[in-house]
Amino acid sequence: MKGTVKDLLKISGVHGYAIVRDRNIQIKLPSKHRFAGAKNQIKILYDDLMQAQKRPGNTIEIYLEDLVLTVFISGITMLMVLSSTRVNLALVRMTGKLVIANLAKEKF
Amino acid sequence: MNQDISGGLDNTRCPEIIKILSLGRRSGRLFLNNGSATGNIFFRDGEVIHAQCGALQGIKAIYELAVWTSGEYTFSVDETPDIVTVDMPVDTILSEATNRIRQMDRIVSLIPSSTIVYAFDPDIKEKEITLKSIQWKVLAQIDGKKSIADIAQHIGLGVSDTMKVFYTLVKAGLLHEAYLAEVESTLDLIGLPDTPFIRALKDDLTRAVGPIAPFMITETAREMNIDLLAEDLEQKAALVETISSKIPSESMSLKFLDTMTDWIHTEAM
């Protein structure tokens, strides 16, 4: 296991991901996905979650009607995994924890 | 007490912190805590003047602290030591510390944790074995019950130096892991099913937490109401995730998560 975003995309039911670091946002989603152009909304969520007292922990699951947003935070880095509600969520959390640990180590 | 720098050792290792404090010509005390041990390094105008880690003092303590990969650190300004035990330029200290880290990375690939217990291997392949006195000192302590950390404490050697001795002894084929054999026998005792998943889980968890691994597996499965014989991948992943959150060392927890996530990914294909 390399613990990279590619490992996340291999999980059946994962649509894509967004990585936010300070002012940089990288979104990897199918072009027609309804979150594909949601840069501003993701940035608002990031700004809110960066305030540690506003979040329940460093791994957060947000359930929407037809998809789940699994958010991982380490320092000023946020990884958001977008998946269907039928995904193996424990596997997403396990892989996501490894990915965020590696992302947090990267120099940027 | 004025604390002005703090953080986690998983992101910034001790030599990097020493370098920053040295470049800033800082004076004060750097306190490090890895969950099971603590250490201090004192600075005066950016020079290291004293270090302590458990029973170790001076440069040996710095080399011990240099290889820590998890835990926290705090720098408190203007705290001064009662004694001076280090008189070496920071560049020389950092150069040797970097060598130690490289060495330690190699050691950890064979001996992932100081919680591992070793026993004598009855099938020695070499005809003749020559031992250094420190190796003999360590060998004399091996009883199939004491962990590497226990032995380090017993003989007053740093954990990293003791792991180095173990590395040589294991490489020479003199020792084998005692836990794995013990855990095999406890499997029946506590009723862990013998499946490839449970074997992988048990082996990796034993590397992270030692012989309590089978108990941790059954206890967590009981708490989560999970059937260990179930073939459901979601249940397996949930079990692994919960167990990983119970491993005290962050680096060991990530290592465990890494191997087991790989296992589950392969199974999911």
Short mmCIF file of N, CA, C and O in Angstrom, two decimals, chain B residues 118 120 131-144 146 151 154-155 165-166 169 174-175:
data_model
loop_
_atom_site.label_atom_id
_atom_site.label_comp_id
_atom_site.label_asym_id
_atom_site.label_seq_id
_atom_site.Cartn_x
_atom_site.Cartn_y
_atom_site.Cartn_z
N TYR B 118 12.21 -11.71 21.85
CA TYR B 118 12.95 -12.71 21.08
C TYR B 118 13.34 -13.88 21.98
O TYR B 118 13.47 -13.75 23.19
N PHE B 120 15.91 -17.67 21.85
CA PHE B 120 17.02 -18.29 21.13
C PHE B 120 16.50 -19.21 20.04
O PHE B 120 15.52 -19.92 20.23
N LEU B 131 31.21 -13.18 19.28
CA LEU B 131 30.33 -12.14 19.82
C LEU B 131 31.14 -11.03 20.47
O LEU B 131 32.18 -11.27 21.08
N LYS B 132 30.63 -9.80 20.35
CA LYS B 132 31.22 -8.69 21.08
C LYS B 132 30.64 -8.72 22.49
O LYS B 132 29.56 -9.31 22.71
N SER B 133 31.30 -8.03 23.41
CA SER B 133 30.85 -8.11 24.80
C SER B 133 29.43 -7.57 24.97
O SER B 133 28.63 -8.11 25.73
N ILE B 134 29.09 -6.51 24.21
CA ILE B 134 27.74 -5.94 24.34
C ILE B 134 26.68 -6.91 23.83
O ILE B 134 25.59 -7.02 24.37
N GLN B 135 27.07 -7.68 22.78
CA GLN B 135 26.13 -8.68 22.25
C GLN B 135 25.89 -9.79 23.27
O GLN B 135 24.78 -10.26 23.45
N TRP B 136 26.98 -10.16 23.95
CA TRP B 136 26.86 -11.19 24.98
C TRP B 136 25.99 -10.69 26.14
O TRP B 136 25.16 -11.42 26.68
N LYS B 137 26.19 -9.42 26.50
CA LYS B 137 25.41 -8.80 27.57
C LYS B 137 23.91 -8.86 27.25
O LYS B 137 23.09 -9.15 28.12
N VAL B 138 23.59 -8.58 25.99
CA VAL B 138 22.18 -8.63 25.57
C VAL B 138 21.69 -10.08 25.54
O VAL B 138 20.62 -10.39 26.06
N LEU B 139 22.51 -10.96 24.97
CA LEU B 139 22.12 -12.38 24.88
C LEU B 139 21.80 -12.97 26.25
O LEU B 139 20.87 -13.74 26.41
N ALA B 140 22.60 -12.55 27.23
CA ALA B 140 22.43 -13.08 28.59
C ALA B 140 21.08 -12.70 29.19
O ALA B 140 20.62 -13.32 30.15
N GLN B 141 20.44 -11.68 28.62
CA GLN B 141 19.16 -11.22 29.15
C GLN B 141 17.97 -11.88 28.44
O GLN B 141 16.84 -11.76 28.89
N ILE B 142 18.23 -12.53 27.32
CA ILE B 142 17.12 -13.06 26.53
C ILE B 142 16.53 -14.31 27.19
O ILE B 142 17.24 -15.28 27.47
N ASP B 143 15.23 -14.20 27.48
CA ASP B 143 14.58 -15.33 28.17
C ASP B 143 13.23 -15.68 27.53
O ASP B 143 12.44 -16.43 28.09
N GLY B 144 12.94 -15.07 26.36
CA GLY B 144 11.66 -15.35 25.71
C GLY B 144 10.50 -14.62 26.37
O GLY B 144 9.34 -14.84 26.02
N LYS B 146 11.26 -11.11 28.13
CA LYS B 146 11.58 -9.68 28.17
C LYS B 146 11.59 -9.10 26.74
O LYS B 146 12.16 -9.72 25.83
N ILE B 151 14.92 -5.14 28.05
CA ILE B 151 16.35 -5.49 28.11
C ILE B 151 17.21 -4.22 28.08
O ILE B 151 18.18 -4.10 28.83
N HIS B 154 17.18 -2.78 31.41
CA HIS B 154 17.90 -3.63 32.34
C HIS B 154 19.41 -3.45 32.25
O HIS B 154 20.11 -3.43 33.26
N ILE B 155 19.93 -3.31 31.05
CA ILE B 155 21.38 -3.19 30.90
C ILE B 155 21.85 -1.73 30.78
O ILE B 155 23.03 -1.47 30.60
N VAL B 165 21.87 -4.02 18.37
CA VAL B 165 22.49 -5.30 18.77
C VAL B 165 21.58 -6.46 18.35
O VAL B 165 22.03 -7.46 17.80
N PHE B 166 20.26 -6.28 18.60
CA PHE B 166 19.30 -7.33 18.22
C PHE B 166 19.34 -7.58 16.71
O PHE B 166 19.24 -8.71 16.25
N LEU B 169 22.13 -9.81 15.94
CA LEU B 169 21.90 -11.17 16.45
C LEU B 169 20.83 -11.91 15.62
O LEU B 169 20.96 -13.10 15.35
N LEU B 174 20.67 -16.12 15.35
CA LEU B 174 20.71 -16.61 16.73
C LEU B 174 19.36 -16.51 17.44
O LEU B 174 19.12 -17.19 18.41
N LEU B 175 18.52 -15.60 16.94
CA LEU B 175 17.25 -15.35 17.64
C LEU B 175 16.07 -15.46 16.69
O LEU B 175 16.20 -15.24 15.50
#
